[in-house]
Short mmCIF file of C-alpha atoms in Angstrom, two decimals:
data_model
loop_
_atom_site.label_atom_id
_atom_site.label_comp_id
_atom_site.label_asym_id
_atom_site.label_seq_id
_atom_site.Cartn_x
_atom_site.Cartn_y
_atom_site.Cartn_z
CA MET K 1 -5.79 -72.72 -1.49
CA THR K 2 -5.59 -74.71 1.65
CA LEU K 3 -7.69 -74.78 4.74
CA ASN K 4 -6.29 -73.63 8.04
CA LEU K 5 -7.46 -75.99 10.78
CA CYS K 6 -7.34 -75.21 14.46
CA VAL K 7 -8.47 -77.79 17.04
CA LEU K 8 -8.63 -76.40 20.58
CA THR K 9 -9.30 -78.09 23.89
CA PRO K 10 -9.62 -76.32 27.24
CA ASN K 11 -6.03 -77.04 28.14
CA ARG K 12 -4.07 -77.07 24.90
CA ILE K 13 -4.02 -76.57 21.16
CA VAL K 14 -4.22 -80.01 19.59
CA TRP K 15 -3.84 -79.04 15.95
CA ASP K 16 -2.92 -75.81 14.23
CA SER K 17 -1.80 -76.15 10.65
CA GLU K 18 -2.92 -76.29 7.04
CA VAL K 19 -4.89 -79.21 5.67
CA LYS K 20 -6.44 -80.20 2.39
CA GLU K 21 -9.79 -81.50 3.54
CA ILE K 22 -11.61 -82.62 6.67
CA ILE K 23 -14.56 -84.86 7.43
CA LEU K 24 -16.41 -83.90 10.58
CA SER K 25 -19.13 -85.72 12.57
CA THR K 26 -21.93 -83.43 13.57
CA ASN K 27 -25.27 -83.95 15.26
CA SER K 28 -26.94 -83.99 11.89
CA GLY K 29 -24.52 -86.34 10.16
CA GLN K 30 -21.05 -86.19 8.70
CA ILE K 31 -19.97 -83.19 6.69
CA GLY K 32 -16.94 -82.85 4.46
CA VAL K 33 -15.22 -79.50 4.24
CA LEU K 34 -13.14 -78.49 1.22
CA PRO K 35 -11.45 -75.16 0.56
CA ASN K 36 -13.82 -72.25 -0.05
CA HIS K 37 -16.63 -73.81 1.93
CA ALA K 38 -19.48 -71.50 2.87
CA PRO K 39 -19.17 -70.12 6.38
CA ILE K 40 -21.23 -72.13 8.83
CA ALA K 41 -21.34 -72.84 12.53
CA THR K 42 -22.16 -76.32 13.70
CA ALA K 43 -22.24 -78.45 16.80
CA VAL K 44 -19.81 -81.38 16.79
CA ASP K 45 -20.91 -84.71 18.13
CA ILE K 46 -18.78 -87.25 20.00
CA GLY K 47 -17.15 -88.87 17.00
CA ILE K 48 -14.29 -89.09 14.55
CA LEU K 49 -12.58 -86.26 12.74
CA ARG K 50 -10.64 -87.20 9.66
CA ILE K 51 -8.03 -84.88 8.25
CA ARG K 52 -6.43 -85.19 4.87
CA LEU K 53 -2.96 -83.89 4.27
CA ASN K 54 -1.69 -84.68 0.79
CA ASP K 55 -3.42 -88.04 0.32
CA GLN K 56 -2.71 -89.09 3.86
CA TRP K 57 -5.55 -89.34 6.33
CA VAL K 58 -5.11 -88.58 10.03
CA THR K 59 -7.83 -89.66 12.43
CA MET K 60 -8.74 -87.91 15.64
CA ALA K 61 -11.36 -88.78 18.26
CA LEU K 62 -13.38 -85.75 19.35
CA MET K 63 -15.44 -85.65 22.52
CA GLY K 64 -18.13 -83.25 21.46
CA GLY K 65 -18.04 -79.52 20.94
CA PHE K 66 -18.46 -76.88 18.35
CA ALA K 67 -17.02 -76.01 14.95
CA ARG K 68 -16.89 -72.75 13.12
CA ILE K 69 -16.00 -72.69 9.46
CA GLY K 70 -15.02 -69.32 8.09
CA ASN K 71 -13.15 -68.13 5.05
CA ASN K 72 -10.88 -71.15 4.68
CA LYS K 73 -10.37 -71.11 8.40
CA ILE K 74 -11.82 -73.87 10.56
CA THR K 75 -11.90 -73.60 14.34
CA ILE K 76 -13.02 -76.66 16.27
CA LEU K 77 -13.55 -76.30 20.02
CA VAL K 78 -13.93 -79.64 21.79
CA ASN K 79 -13.89 -80.96 25.31
CA ASP K 80 -11.13 -83.37 24.49
CA ALA K 81 -9.37 -84.57 21.37
CA GLU K 82 -7.00 -87.46 20.89
CA LYS K 83 -5.04 -88.39 17.82
CA SER K 84 -5.55 -92.03 17.02
CA SER K 85 -1.78 -92.51 17.09
CA ASP K 86 -1.82 -91.44 20.74
CA ILE K 87 -4.46 -93.92 21.84
CA ASP K 88 -3.39 -97.23 23.31
CA PRO K 89 -5.60 -99.94 21.73
CA GLU K 90 -5.75 -102.22 24.75
CA GLU K 91 -6.46 -99.42 27.16
CA ALA K 92 -9.19 -98.10 24.89
CA GLN K 93 -10.76 -101.56 24.69
CA GLN K 94 -10.66 -101.92 28.47
CA THR K 95 -12.25 -98.51 28.95
CA LEU K 96 -14.99 -99.53 26.55
CA GLU K 97 -15.71 -102.70 28.49
CA ILE K 98 -15.79 -100.83 31.79
CA ALA K 99 -18.16 -98.27 30.29
CA GLU K 100 -20.47 -101.01 29.03
CA ALA K 101 -20.49 -102.66 32.45
CA ASN K 102 -21.29 -99.34 34.09
CA LEU K 103 -24.17 -98.75 31.74
CA SER K 104 -25.80 -102.07 32.55
CA LYS K 105 -25.37 -101.33 36.25
CA ALA K 106 -26.69 -97.79 36.07
CA GLU K 107 -29.85 -96.97 37.94
CA GLY K 108 -31.73 -93.75 37.88
CA LYS K 109 -31.78 -90.99 35.34
CA ARG K 110 -28.55 -89.39 36.50
CA GLN K 111 -26.40 -92.46 36.33
CA LEU K 112 -27.88 -93.37 32.97
CA ILE K 113 -26.93 -90.01 31.51
CA GLU K 114 -23.39 -90.25 32.79
CA ALA K 115 -22.98 -93.89 31.75
CA ASN K 116 -24.24 -93.16 28.27
CA LEU K 117 -21.83 -90.31 27.80
CA SER K 118 -18.81 -92.33 28.89
CA LEU K 119 -19.87 -95.23 26.70
CA ARG K 120 -20.06 -93.02 23.64
CA ARG K 121 -16.65 -91.57 24.38
CA ALA K 122 -15.05 -94.97 24.87
CA ARG K 123 -16.64 -96.24 21.68
CA THR K 124 -15.31 -93.30 19.70
CA ARG K 125 -11.81 -93.93 20.90
CA VAL K 126 -11.92 -97.57 19.88
CA GLU K 127 -13.35 -96.60 16.49
CA ALA K 128 -10.55 -94.13 15.93
CA ILE K 129 -7.98 -96.88 16.33
CA ASN K 130 -9.88 -99.30 14.13
CA MET K 131 -10.18 -96.71 11.41
CA LEU K 132 -6.46 -96.13 11.49
CA SER K 133 -5.71 -99.76 10.84
CA GLN K 134 -7.98 -99.86 7.80
CA MET B 1 32.87 -81.22 90.53
CA PHE B 2 30.34 -79.77 88.15
CA SER B 3 31.68 -78.01 85.08
CA SER B 4 28.33 -76.39 84.73
CA SER B 5 29.15 -74.02 87.58
CA LEU B 6 31.19 -72.06 85.08
CA SER B 7 28.34 -71.60 82.65
CA THR B 8 25.46 -69.27 83.37
CA SER B 9 23.23 -70.68 86.02
CA LEU B 10 20.14 -71.50 84.06
CA PRO B 11 18.38 -74.82 84.22
CA PRO B 12 17.59 -76.89 81.15
CA LYS B 13 14.13 -76.32 79.73
CA PRO B 14 11.99 -79.43 80.24
CA TYR B 15 11.53 -80.35 76.61
CA LEU B 16 15.22 -80.17 75.90
CA SER B 17 16.36 -82.44 78.73
CA HIS B 18 17.87 -85.76 77.96
CA PRO B 19 16.19 -88.39 80.21
CA LEU B 20 19.38 -88.92 82.19
CA SER B 21 20.55 -85.33 82.40
CA PRO B 22 18.46 -84.06 85.35
CA SER B 23 20.90 -85.83 87.65
CA LEU B 24 23.84 -83.96 86.11
CA HIS B 25 22.46 -80.44 86.32
CA GLN B 26 21.59 -78.12 89.14
CA PRO B 27 18.04 -77.96 90.46
CA PRO B 28 15.90 -75.68 88.34
CA PHE B 29 15.20 -72.01 89.13
CA PRO B 30 11.62 -71.73 87.91
CA HIS B 31 11.37 -67.95 88.02
CA SER B 32 14.54 -66.74 86.39
CA ARG B 33 14.19 -64.99 83.06
CA PRO B 34 16.37 -66.14 80.17
CA PRO B 35 18.83 -63.62 78.73
CA PHE B 36 18.26 -62.26 75.29
CA PRO B 37 18.44 -64.17 72.92
CA PRO B 38 16.94 -67.13 74.87
CA SER B 39 19.70 -69.61 75.47
CA ILE B 40 19.35 -73.32 74.94
CA ARG B 41 20.45 -75.62 77.73
CA CYS B 42 21.24 -79.13 76.71
CA GLY B 43 24.06 -81.64 76.80
CA ILE B 44 26.72 -81.41 74.09
CA ARG B 45 25.75 -84.65 72.43
CA GLU B 46 22.09 -83.68 72.29
CA LEU B 47 23.01 -80.31 70.82
CA ARG B 48 25.08 -81.98 68.12
CA GLU B 49 22.18 -84.29 67.23
CA ARG B 50 19.79 -81.40 67.11
CA ILE B 51 22.07 -79.42 64.81
CA ASP B 52 22.20 -82.37 62.41
CA ILE B 53 18.44 -82.75 62.45
CA VAL B 54 17.91 -79.08 61.75
CA LYS B 55 20.43 -79.23 58.92
CA ASN B 56 18.54 -82.07 57.28
CA THR B 57 15.22 -80.33 57.74
CA HIS B 58 16.68 -77.24 56.15
CA LYS B 59 17.75 -79.20 53.11
CA ILE B 60 14.31 -80.71 52.72
CA THR B 61 12.39 -77.47 53.07
CA GLU B 62 14.68 -75.70 50.65
CA ALA B 63 14.24 -78.47 48.08
CA MET B 64 10.46 -78.33 48.50
CA LYS B 65 10.52 -74.59 47.97
CA LEU B 66 12.46 -74.92 44.72
CA VAL B 67 10.19 -77.69 43.46
CA ALA B 68 7.10 -75.62 44.23
CA ALA B 69 8.61 -72.61 42.45
CA ALA B 70 9.30 -74.68 39.32
CA ARG B 71 5.78 -76.12 39.34
CA VAL B 72 4.12 -72.73 39.76
CA ARG B 73 5.68 -71.75 36.48
CA ARG B 74 4.22 -74.83 34.80
CA ALA B 75 0.82 -74.15 36.31
CA GLN B 76 0.90 -70.61 34.97
CA GLU B 77 1.75 -71.93 31.52
CA ALA B 78 -1.17 -74.34 31.70
CA VAL B 79 -3.54 -71.48 32.44
CA LEU B 80 -2.11 -69.53 29.53
CA ASN B 81 -2.52 -72.52 27.23
CA GLY B 82 -6.19 -72.62 28.01
CA ARG B 83 -6.62 -69.02 26.98
CA PRO B 84 -7.13 -69.46 23.19
CA PHE B 85 -9.96 -71.90 23.83
CA ALA B 86 -11.74 -69.67 26.31
CA GLU B 87 -11.38 -66.56 24.16
CA THR B 88 -12.68 -68.18 20.99
CA LEU B 89 -15.54 -69.76 22.88
CA VAL B 90 -16.59 -66.50 24.43
CA GLU B 91 -16.46 -64.78 21.07
CA VAL B 92 -18.74 -67.29 19.45
CA LEU B 93 -21.11 -67.47 22.43
CA HIS B 94 -21.47 -63.74 22.36
CA ASP B 95 -22.18 -63.87 18.65
CA ILE B 96 -24.87 -66.48 19.00
CA ASN B 97 -26.38 -64.74 22.00
CA CYS B 98 -26.75 -61.57 19.97
CA ARG B 99 -28.60 -63.36 17.25
CA LEU B 100 -30.83 -65.23 19.65
CA ARG B 101 -31.61 -62.37 21.96
CA ASP B 102 -34.94 -61.79 20.34
CA ASP B 103 -35.95 -65.41 20.15
CA ASP B 104 -37.28 -67.31 23.05
CA VAL B 105 -34.55 -69.81 23.63
CA ILE B 106 -34.85 -72.49 26.22
CA VAL B 107 -31.58 -74.20 26.91
CA PRO B 108 -31.49 -76.49 29.93
CA LEU B 109 -28.28 -75.06 31.35
CA THR B 110 -29.53 -71.50 31.49
CA ASP B 111 -32.73 -72.49 33.22
CA VAL B 112 -33.20 -70.14 36.16
CA ARG B 113 -35.65 -71.73 38.54
CA PRO B 114 -36.48 -71.26 42.22
CA VAL B 115 -33.83 -72.84 44.32
CA ASN B 116 -34.36 -75.72 46.71
CA SER B 117 -30.99 -77.31 46.67
CA VAL B 118 -27.47 -76.16 45.95
CA ALA B 119 -24.43 -78.16 44.87
CA LEU B 120 -21.04 -76.99 46.01
CA VAL B 121 -17.82 -78.03 44.28
CA VAL B 122 -14.96 -77.62 46.76
CA VAL B 123 -11.42 -77.61 45.38
CA THR B 124 -8.61 -78.39 47.82
CA GLY B 125 -5.12 -79.76 47.52
CA ASP B 126 -3.76 -83.25 47.90
CA ARG B 127 -0.82 -82.66 50.17
CA GLY B 128 -0.12 -80.58 53.22
CA LEU B 129 2.80 -78.32 54.10
CA CYS B 130 1.22 -75.43 52.25
CA GLY B 131 0.45 -72.98 55.03
CA GLY B 132 -3.21 -72.16 55.61
CA PHE B 133 -4.26 -72.94 52.05
CA ASN B 134 -6.53 -75.95 52.55
CA ASN B 135 -7.93 -74.60 55.78
CA ALA B 136 -8.93 -71.32 54.17
CA VAL B 137 -10.90 -73.06 51.41
CA LEU B 138 -12.58 -75.47 53.79
CA LYS B 139 -13.53 -72.68 56.17
CA LYS B 140 -15.09 -70.74 53.34
CA ALA B 141 -17.01 -73.80 52.16
CA GLU B 142 -18.11 -74.50 55.73
CA ALA B 143 -19.40 -70.95 56.16
CA ARG B 144 -21.31 -71.17 52.89
CA ILE B 145 -22.92 -74.47 53.90
CA GLN B 146 -24.04 -72.94 57.21
CA GLN B 147 -25.44 -69.98 55.34
CA LEU B 148 -27.41 -72.23 53.00
CA HIS B 149 -28.71 -74.37 55.86
CA LYS B 150 -29.92 -71.25 57.60
CA LEU B 151 -31.84 -70.29 54.52
CA GLY B 152 -33.43 -73.71 54.62
CA LEU B 153 -31.74 -75.05 51.51
CA ASN B 154 -30.27 -78.45 50.98
CA CYS B 155 -26.64 -78.76 50.19
CA VAL B 156 -24.66 -81.36 48.26
CA VAL B 157 -20.90 -81.34 48.06
CA ILE B 158 -18.57 -82.55 45.35
CA SER B 159 -15.14 -82.66 46.91
CA VAL B 160 -11.96 -82.41 44.87
CA GLY B 161 -8.60 -83.15 46.48
CA LYS B 162 -7.47 -85.50 49.23
CA LYS B 163 -7.54 -82.90 51.99
CA GLY B 164 -11.12 -81.91 51.22
CA ASN B 165 -12.11 -85.57 50.90
CA ALA B 166 -10.73 -86.37 54.35
CA PHE B 167 -12.47 -83.36 55.85
CA PHE B 168 -15.87 -84.11 54.40
CA SER B 169 -15.77 -87.82 55.08
CA ARG B 170 -15.00 -87.05 58.72
CA LYS B 171 -17.73 -84.47 58.89
CA GLY B 172 -20.75 -86.57 57.96
CA SER B 173 -23.26 -83.77 58.45
CA VAL B 174 -23.19 -82.82 54.81
CA ARG B 175 -24.03 -85.16 51.99
CA VAL B 176 -21.15 -85.70 49.62
CA ASP B 177 -22.02 -86.68 46.14
CA ARG B 178 -18.65 -87.67 44.85
CA PHE B 179 -15.00 -87.63 45.83
CA VAL B 180 -12.64 -86.69 43.05
CA GLU B 181 -8.90 -86.88 43.18
CA CYS B 182 -6.74 -85.18 40.63
CA GLY B 183 -3.29 -86.41 39.82
CA SER B 184 -0.44 -83.98 40.18
CA PHE B 185 -1.91 -81.86 37.41
CA PRO B 186 -5.55 -81.21 36.65
CA THR B 187 -6.41 -82.42 33.16
CA VAL B 188 -9.49 -82.22 31.03
CA LYS B 189 -10.44 -85.74 32.13
CA GLU B 190 -10.98 -84.71 35.75
CA ALA B 191 -12.76 -81.54 34.70
CA GLN B 192 -14.93 -83.74 32.51
CA ILE B 193 -15.87 -86.01 35.42
CA ILE B 194 -16.85 -83.05 37.56
CA ALA B 195 -18.67 -81.42 34.66
CA ASP B 196 -20.61 -84.60 33.91
CA ASP B 197 -21.63 -84.90 37.54
CA VAL B 198 -22.66 -81.27 37.80
CA TYR B 199 -24.48 -81.44 34.49
CA SER B 200 -26.52 -84.47 35.42
CA LEU B 201 -27.31 -83.07 38.88
CA PHE B 202 -28.57 -79.88 37.34
CA VAL B 203 -30.45 -81.31 34.40
CA THR B 204 -32.31 -83.90 36.48
CA GLU B 205 -33.30 -81.05 38.82
CA GLU B 206 -31.74 -82.63 41.85
CA VAL B 207 -30.09 -79.30 42.46
CA ASP B 208 -31.05 -75.90 41.20
CA LYS B 209 -27.79 -74.04 41.53
CA VAL B 210 -24.16 -75.09 41.33
CA GLU B 211 -21.32 -73.13 42.88
CA ILE B 212 -17.60 -73.72 42.94
CA VAL B 213 -15.33 -72.83 45.86
CA TYR B 214 -11.74 -72.48 44.68
CA THR B 215 -8.71 -70.33 45.36
CA LYS B 216 -8.22 -67.46 42.99
CA PHE B 217 -4.62 -66.82 42.05
CA VAL B 218 -4.06 -63.08 42.11
CA SER B 219 -0.28 -63.05 42.34
CA LEU B 220 2.54 -65.14 43.78
CA VAL B 221 1.89 -63.79 47.26
CA LYS B 222 -1.83 -63.17 47.13
CA PHE B 223 -4.51 -65.82 46.67
CA ASP B 224 -7.99 -65.94 48.13
CA PRO B 225 -10.77 -68.50 48.19
CA VAL B 226 -13.77 -67.34 46.19
CA ILE B 227 -17.21 -68.70 45.43
CA GLN B 228 -18.36 -68.64 41.84
CA THR B 229 -21.68 -69.67 40.36
CA LEU B 230 -21.30 -72.32 37.67
CA LEU B 231 -24.91 -73.07 36.86
CA PRO B 232 -27.35 -71.72 35.80
CA LEU B 233 -25.47 -69.79 33.16
CA THR B 234 -26.98 -66.38 33.05
CA ALA B 235 -25.46 -63.28 31.55
CA LYS B 236 -26.37 -61.36 34.62
CA GLY B 237 -28.88 -61.37 37.38
CA GLU B 238 -29.26 -63.01 40.70
CA VAL B 239 -30.63 -66.38 41.51
CA ARG B 240 -33.46 -66.47 43.95
CA ASP B 241 -34.85 -69.28 46.03
CA VAL B 242 -38.48 -70.27 46.56
CA ASN B 243 -39.18 -67.34 48.85
CA GLY B 244 -37.65 -64.80 46.54
CA ASN B 245 -34.67 -64.21 48.78
CA CYS B 246 -31.40 -63.72 47.05
CA ILE B 247 -29.16 -66.60 48.00
CA ASP B 248 -25.96 -65.62 46.29
CA ALA B 249 -23.01 -65.35 48.59
CA ILE B 250 -21.60 -61.93 49.16
CA ASP B 251 -18.68 -61.36 46.84
CA ASP B 252 -19.90 -64.09 44.58
CA GLU B 253 -18.46 -63.77 41.14
CA TYR B 254 -21.08 -63.89 38.52
CA PHE B 255 -20.73 -66.13 35.57
CA ARG B 256 -19.76 -63.55 33.04
CA LEU B 257 -19.84 -63.96 29.33
CA THR B 258 -16.89 -61.60 28.84
CA THR B 259 -13.22 -62.10 28.18
CA LYS B 260 -10.96 -61.73 31.14
CA GLU B 261 -7.67 -59.87 31.02
CA GLY B 262 -4.45 -61.56 32.01
CA LYS B 263 -5.06 -62.59 35.58
CA LEU B 264 -1.56 -63.70 36.37
CA ALA B 265 0.50 -60.66 37.10
CA VAL B 266 3.69 -62.23 35.85
CA GLU B 267 2.78 -62.35 32.18
CA ARG B 268 0.40 -59.93 30.71
CA ASP B 269 0.53 -60.50 26.99
CA VAL B 270 -2.85 -60.58 25.36
CA ALA B 271 -2.34 -62.46 22.14
CA VAL B 272 -5.12 -61.46 19.82
CA ARG B 273 -5.81 -64.07 17.21
CA GLU B 274 -6.86 -62.52 13.95
CA PHE B 275 -10.22 -64.06 13.29
CA ALA B 276 -12.27 -62.32 10.62
CA THR B 277 -15.88 -62.87 11.59
CA PRO B 278 -17.77 -63.76 8.45
CA PRO B 279 -20.72 -61.42 8.12
CA ILE B 280 -23.24 -64.10 7.32
CA MET B 281 -22.94 -67.18 9.48
CA GLU B 282 -25.29 -70.00 8.75
CA PHE B 283 -26.13 -72.43 11.45
CA GLU B 284 -25.97 -76.00 10.34
CA GLN B 285 -28.38 -76.99 13.06
CA ASP B 286 -30.92 -75.21 15.16
CA PRO B 287 -29.25 -72.41 17.18
CA VAL B 288 -30.67 -74.06 20.25
CA GLN B 289 -28.81 -77.26 19.44
CA ILE B 290 -25.62 -75.34 18.90
CA LEU B 291 -25.99 -73.55 22.22
CA ASP B 292 -26.68 -76.90 23.77
CA ALA B 293 -23.33 -78.11 22.49
CA MET B 294 -21.41 -75.02 23.50
CA LEU B 295 -22.54 -74.41 27.03
CA PRO B 296 -21.08 -77.70 28.32
CA LEU B 297 -17.81 -76.60 26.71
CA TYR B 298 -17.97 -73.37 28.66
CA LEU B 299 -18.79 -75.26 31.84
CA ASN B 300 -15.82 -77.54 31.26
CA SER B 301 -13.42 -74.72 30.69
CA GLN B 302 -14.64 -72.84 33.76
CA ILE B 303 -14.18 -75.90 35.95
CA LEU B 304 -10.76 -76.57 34.52
CA ARG B 305 -9.75 -72.99 35.08
CA GLY B 306 -10.91 -73.22 38.70
CA LEU B 307 -8.81 -76.36 39.19
CA GLN B 308 -5.74 -74.85 37.57
CA GLU B 309 -5.95 -71.64 39.57
CA SER B 310 -6.35 -73.61 42.76
CA LEU B 311 -3.28 -75.63 41.91
CA ALA B 312 -1.25 -72.50 41.20
CA SER B 313 -2.39 -71.00 44.51
CA GLU B 314 -1.52 -74.17 46.40
CA LEU B 315 1.98 -74.17 44.93
CA ALA B 316 2.48 -70.50 45.75
CA ALA B 317 1.30 -71.15 49.33
CA ARG B 318 3.68 -74.08 49.63
CA MET B 319 6.52 -71.97 48.30
CA ALA B 320 5.87 -69.27 50.91
CA ALA B 321 5.49 -71.78 53.74
CA MET B 322 8.68 -73.63 52.83
CA SER B 323 10.56 -70.37 52.45
CA ASN B 324 9.54 -69.39 56.00
CA ALA B 325 10.48 -72.83 57.26
CA THR B 326 13.91 -72.55 55.63
CA ASP B 327 14.52 -69.17 57.25
CA ASN B 328 13.46 -70.52 60.62
CA ALA B 329 15.72 -73.52 60.21
CA VAL B 330 18.71 -71.27 59.48
CA GLU B 331 18.04 -69.19 62.57
CA LEU B 332 17.53 -72.21 64.77
CA LYS B 333 20.76 -73.73 63.53
CA LYS B 334 22.59 -70.51 64.37
CA ASN B 335 21.23 -70.45 67.91
CA LEU B 336 22.01 -74.10 68.45
CA SER B 337 25.54 -73.63 67.15
CA VAL B 338 26.16 -70.76 69.52
CA ALA B 339 24.92 -72.81 72.46
CA TYR B 340 26.99 -75.80 71.35
CA ASN B 341 30.16 -73.76 71.10
CA ARG B 342 29.57 -72.25 74.50
CA GLU B 343 29.14 -75.67 76.08
CA ARG B 344 32.17 -77.01 74.30
CA GLN B 345 34.38 -74.12 75.40
CA ALA B 346 33.09 -74.39 78.94
CA LYS B 347 34.01 -78.07 79.02
CA ILE B 348 37.50 -77.42 77.65
CA THR B 349 38.10 -74.60 80.09
CA GLY B 350 36.99 -76.88 82.90
CA GLU B 351 39.43 -79.56 81.86
CA ILE B 352 42.28 -77.08 81.59
CA LEU B 353 41.53 -75.73 85.04
CA GLU B 354 41.49 -79.24 86.49
CA ILE B 355 44.83 -80.02 84.94
CA VAL B 356 46.38 -76.76 86.09
CA ALA B 357 45.00 -77.19 89.56
CA GLY B 358 46.29 -80.71 89.69
CA ALA B 359 49.71 -79.58 88.52
CA GLU B 360 49.74 -76.84 91.11
CA ALA B 361 48.90 -79.32 93.78
CA LEU B 362 51.95 -81.41 92.89
CA ILE B 363 54.38 -78.58 93.33
CA PRO B 364 55.98 -79.18 96.70
CA VAL B 365 55.22 -76.51 99.27
CA ASP B 366 58.41 -74.85 100.28
#
């Protein structure tokens, strides 16, 4: 019995195939999903999604969204998803530095909210690459 | 001896005259009507140059038309690719809404409050040569801003696209919050930037309503600018300002929590994904938190859809404009060629006559 995983973003289908297990970051912590999991619906935080296919782990950076786990069918709807193999390490590092600079410069509630969001996204991308190299 | 006495006695039109040619032609007859079709009066060399120029222009406009046609197809595919996301999202939103209908749920993005200030997201294109496309959108946005000012409401603009950016930076009478420029194709990143901006504007209560002005793609020959309410997300109902007057624009499209049928007339397949809804769905977190996570997703996908439709409309407009330009170029080339041939033949006939006359003159008179 394998899980069917579907990761959708507003402009394309990032992943649509069978997997053995996934580890998902939600607002209330990380959850691992194995076959025959109880059906739940959960919000997905800006974080890492790890997918296991036959003892091989694939990492993906998710930019927040929603996950619905049904009868061995997982649908994850996110704003944006990037496979760690598609992320350029240097570019991700640069984006992180820019985001940090923006956060320290931010004034006012609005700019703080925006700066925080972009910082979290940049950090997730860098983490995804680091996790791959482990 | 003027060879032009053999051609029809019409003067050159002022904009066609070579700077030196007035001395070679007869004085103009200002009141004579041109024969049908209007003939072009110009020197042979100028005509030849003009024919070359028109030929080049024709090649360019034809190439632009083909490029636009190819890109429209890609834009349509992009809209179709976004369909699974939107459908699944709507399904789940509907589900959650049903369960929460009885509870008193307060989610920031559905907060309907009296309106003092409105944000307007205006989507235009980057390049010109697309007929009246950019003008139509900007006119609509302009009208809406006037309407809002008359109602005594503040207005903030988020401008997307180089043409809109230029327009609003020249204008100065309206405050622009941010200029966004998409690349050749709108991606989730740009939609995210706009969504972040809109989200923070709304949540910090700087504005109370957010609308988007974009061009709806109905078919390859029909596209119209429309105004759609992005925030607050209500299932139905109108948004009123402080005085209780309804401030929605006429023919505003409400933010509907329903699935839309295929909006592009070319392909109408509705792929239904088999998704067995489990009867008992547990929420890992508070339903409010889940809604909180989902509504930004919906906002994102709406904005992205607006951008993609605008792009498809822009490409269709460019295709039509370039097609017209190509047809005009062909006709112009034909007219110029006819005029050129006439001039050429007149010149040759003149030369022959001179030679014959000269030969005649040499024959001794007996």
